[in-house]
Amino acid sequence: MDMQKVGSFLKELRKEKNITQEQLAETMNVSRRTVSRWETGSNMPDLDILIEIADYYDVGLRELLDGERKSEQMDKELKETVLKVADYSNEEKAKITKRMHLLFIAGCVTFVIYFITMFIEPAEPSAIFDFLQGISLGISFGMVIVGVIMTSNYVQKIHAFKMKLLKRERG
């Protein structure tokens, strides 16, 4: 943060309002000397006073801390960027939801296959029949575990861990 820039901006705002340092000092319940220090950049207002100043001059706190006004174009660009990020996020959630539905359907189908094989007695013992029964049980059990993990808080932790690993590999 450039204190001189912030100070110049505070001075500019005060002059726009056509008030003196003394008048501002009275409004903010500080001394004229304190206002002078703010405007020269040798000192910064406390946070609570900074909030009061932002309200008094009708500017954003971020603008005060940056020492410049933000243009409407910048606000429009920021809004567009936020909307793009939200759209992207919604698309990603839709993809994940679609995958979860497919996994759920696969789990249900394999569970039905396992359930059917439980009540069918083959005429002769068959390795294929046992394999089908075992694989369907394994897949359905696996889908239940994946479903539990994906619907719990562990997904965010797994994602964060994966991102750490990717950053290490790239770096």
Coordinates of C-alpha atoms in Angstrom, one line a residue:
M1 CA 0.0 0.0 0.0
D2 CA 1.4 3.4 -1.1
M3 CA 0.8 5.7 1.9
Q4 CA 1.6 8.8 -0.2
K5 CA -0.9 7.8 -2.8
V6 CA -3.5 7.2 -0.2
G7 CA -2.7 10.5 1.4
S8 CA -3.0 12.4 -1.9
F9 CA -6.3 10.7 -2.5
L10 CA -7.7 11.7 0.9
K11 CA -6.6 15.3 0.2
E12 CA -8.3 15.2 -3.2
L13 CA -11.5 13.8 -1.7
R14 CA -11.5 16.5 1.0
K15 CA -11.0 19.3 -1.6
E16 CA -13.8 17.9 -3.8
K17 CA -16.1 18.3 -0.8
N18 CA -14.8 21.8 -0.3
I19 CA -14.0 21.4 3.4
T20 CA -10.9 22.3 5.3
Q21 CA -8.7 20.0 7.3
E22 CA -10.1 21.5 10.4
Q23 CA -13.7 20.8 9.4
L24 CA -12.8 17.2 8.5
A25 CA -11.0 16.8 11.8
E26 CA -14.1 18.0 13.7
T27 CA -16.3 15.5 11.8
M28 CA -13.9 12.6 12.5
N29 CA -13.2 13.7 16.1
V30 CA -9.4 14.0 15.5
S31 CA -7.0 16.9 15.4
R32 CA -6.2 19.0 12.3
R33 CA -2.6 17.8 12.6
T34 CA -3.8 14.2 12.4
V35 CA -5.7 14.9 9.2
S36 CA -2.6 16.7 7.8
R37 CA -0.5 13.5 8.6
W38 CA -3.0 11.4 6.7
E39 CA -2.9 13.6 3.7
T40 CA 0.9 13.7 3.6
G41 CA 1.1 10.0 3.9
S42 CA 3.1 10.0 7.1
N43 CA 0.4 8.3 9.0
M44 CA -2.7 6.3 8.2
P45 CA -6.1 6.5 9.9
D46 CA -7.2 3.6 12.1
L47 CA -9.5 1.1 10.5
D48 CA -12.7 2.4 12.2
I49 CA -11.9 6.0 11.1
L50 CA -11.1 4.7 7.6
I51 CA -14.5 3.2 7.4
E52 CA -16.1 6.5 8.6
I53 CA -14.0 8.4 6.0
A54 CA -15.2 6.0 3.3
D55 CA -18.8 6.6 4.3
Y56 CA -18.3 10.3 4.6
Y57 CA -16.8 10.6 1.1
D58 CA -19.1 7.9 -0.3
V59 CA -16.2 5.8 -1.7
G60 CA -15.4 2.2 -1.2
L61 CA -12.9 1.1 1.4
R62 CA -10.9 -0.6 -1.3
E63 CA -10.7 2.7 -3.2
L64 CA -9.3 4.4 -0.2
L65 CA -6.7 1.7 0.4
D66 CA -5.7 1.7 -3.2
G67 CA -5.6 5.5 -3.3
E68 CA -7.6 5.9 -6.5
R69 CA -11.2 5.7 -7.7
K70 CA -12.2 2.5 -9.5
S71 CA -13.8 3.2 -12.9
E72 CA -17.2 1.9 -13.8
Q73 CA -15.5 0.0 -16.6
M74 CA -13.4 -1.8 -14.1
D75 CA -16.5 -2.6 -12.0
K76 CA -18.2 -3.9 -15.2
E77 CA -15.1 -6.0 -16.1
L78 CA -15.0 -7.4 -12.5
K79 CA -18.7 -8.3 -12.7
E80 CA -18.2 -10.0 -16.0
T81 CA -15.3 -12.0 -14.6
V82 CA -17.2 -13.0 -11.6
L83 CA -20.1 -14.2 -13.8
K84 CA -17.7 -16.2 -16.0
V85 CA -16.2 -17.9 -13.0
A86 CA -19.7 -18.7 -11.7
D87 CA -20.7 -20.1 -15.1
Y88 CA -17.6 -22.2 -15.1
S89 CA -18.2 -23.4 -11.6
N90 CA -21.8 -24.4 -12.5
E91 CA -20.6 -26.3 -15.6
E92 CA -18.1 -28.2 -13.5
K93 CA -20.7 -29.0 -10.9
A94 CA -23.0 -30.3 -13.6
K95 CA -20.3 -32.6 -15.0
I96 CA -19.6 -34.0 -11.6
T97 CA -23.3 -34.5 -10.9
K98 CA -23.7 -36.3 -14.3
R99 CA -20.8 -38.6 -13.4
M100 CA -22.2 -39.3 -10.0
H101 CA -25.6 -40.2 -11.6
L102 CA -23.8 -42.6 -14.0
L103 CA -21.9 -44.2 -11.1
F104 CA -25.1 -44.5 -9.1
I105 CA -26.9 -46.2 -12.0
A106 CA -23.9 -48.6 -12.5
G107 CA -23.9 -49.4 -8.8
C108 CA -27.6 -50.1 -8.9
V109 CA -27.4 -52.3 -12.0
T110 CA -24.5 -54.4 -10.5
F111 CA -26.3 -54.7 -7.2
V112 CA -29.4 -56.0 -9.0
I113 CA -27.2 -58.5 -10.9
Y114 CA -25.6 -59.6 -7.6
F115 CA -29.1 -59.9 -6.0
I116 CA -30.4 -62.1 -8.8
T117 CA -27.3 -64.3 -8.7
M118 CA -27.9 -64.9 -5.0
F119 CA -31.2 -66.7 -5.7
I120 CA -30.2 -68.6 -8.9
E121 CA -28.6 -71.9 -8.3
P122 CA -26.6 -73.0 -11.3
A123 CA -27.0 -76.7 -12.3
E124 CA -23.2 -77.1 -12.1
P125 CA -20.7 -75.1 -10.2
S126 CA -19.4 -72.5 -12.6
A127 CA -16.3 -70.2 -12.4
I128 CA -18.0 -67.7 -14.7
F129 CA -21.1 -67.6 -12.4
D130 CA -18.9 -67.1 -9.3
F131 CA -16.9 -64.4 -11.1
L132 CA -20.0 -62.6 -12.2
Q133 CA -21.4 -62.7 -8.7
G134 CA -18.1 -61.5 -7.2
I135 CA -17.5 -58.7 -9.7
S136 CA -21.1 -57.4 -9.4
L137 CA -20.7 -57.3 -5.6
G138 CA -17.4 -55.6 -5.8
I139 CA -18.6 -52.9 -8.2
S140 CA -21.8 -52.2 -6.3
F141 CA -19.8 -52.0 -3.0
G142 CA -17.2 -49.7 -4.7
M143 CA -20.0 -47.4 -6.0
V144 CA -21.4 -47.1 -2.5
I145 CA -18.0 -46.1 -1.2
V146 CA -17.4 -43.6 -4.0
G147 CA -20.9 -42.2 -3.4
V148 CA -20.2 -41.7 0.3
I149 CA -16.8 -40.1 -0.4
M150 CA -18.2 -37.8 -3.1
T151 CA -21.1 -36.6 -0.9
S152 CA -18.9 -35.9 2.1
N153 CA -16.5 -33.2 3.0
Y154 CA -13.5 -35.3 2.0
V155 CA -13.9 -34.4 -1.6
Q156 CA -12.5 -30.9 -0.9
K157 CA -9.6 -32.3 1.0
I158 CA -8.8 -34.8 -1.7
H159 CA -9.0 -32.0 -4.3
A160 CA -6.7 -29.8 -2.3
F161 CA -4.2 -32.6 -1.9
K162 CA -4.3 -33.3 -5.6
M163 CA -3.7 -29.6 -6.4
K164 CA -0.7 -29.6 -4.0
L165 CA 0.7 -32.6 -5.8
L166 CA 0.2 -31.1 -9.2
K167 CA 1.9 -27.8 -8.2
R168 CA 4.9 -29.8 -6.8
E169 CA 5.2 -31.7 -10.1
R170 CA 5.1 -28.5 -12.2
G171 CA 7.4 -26.5 -9.9

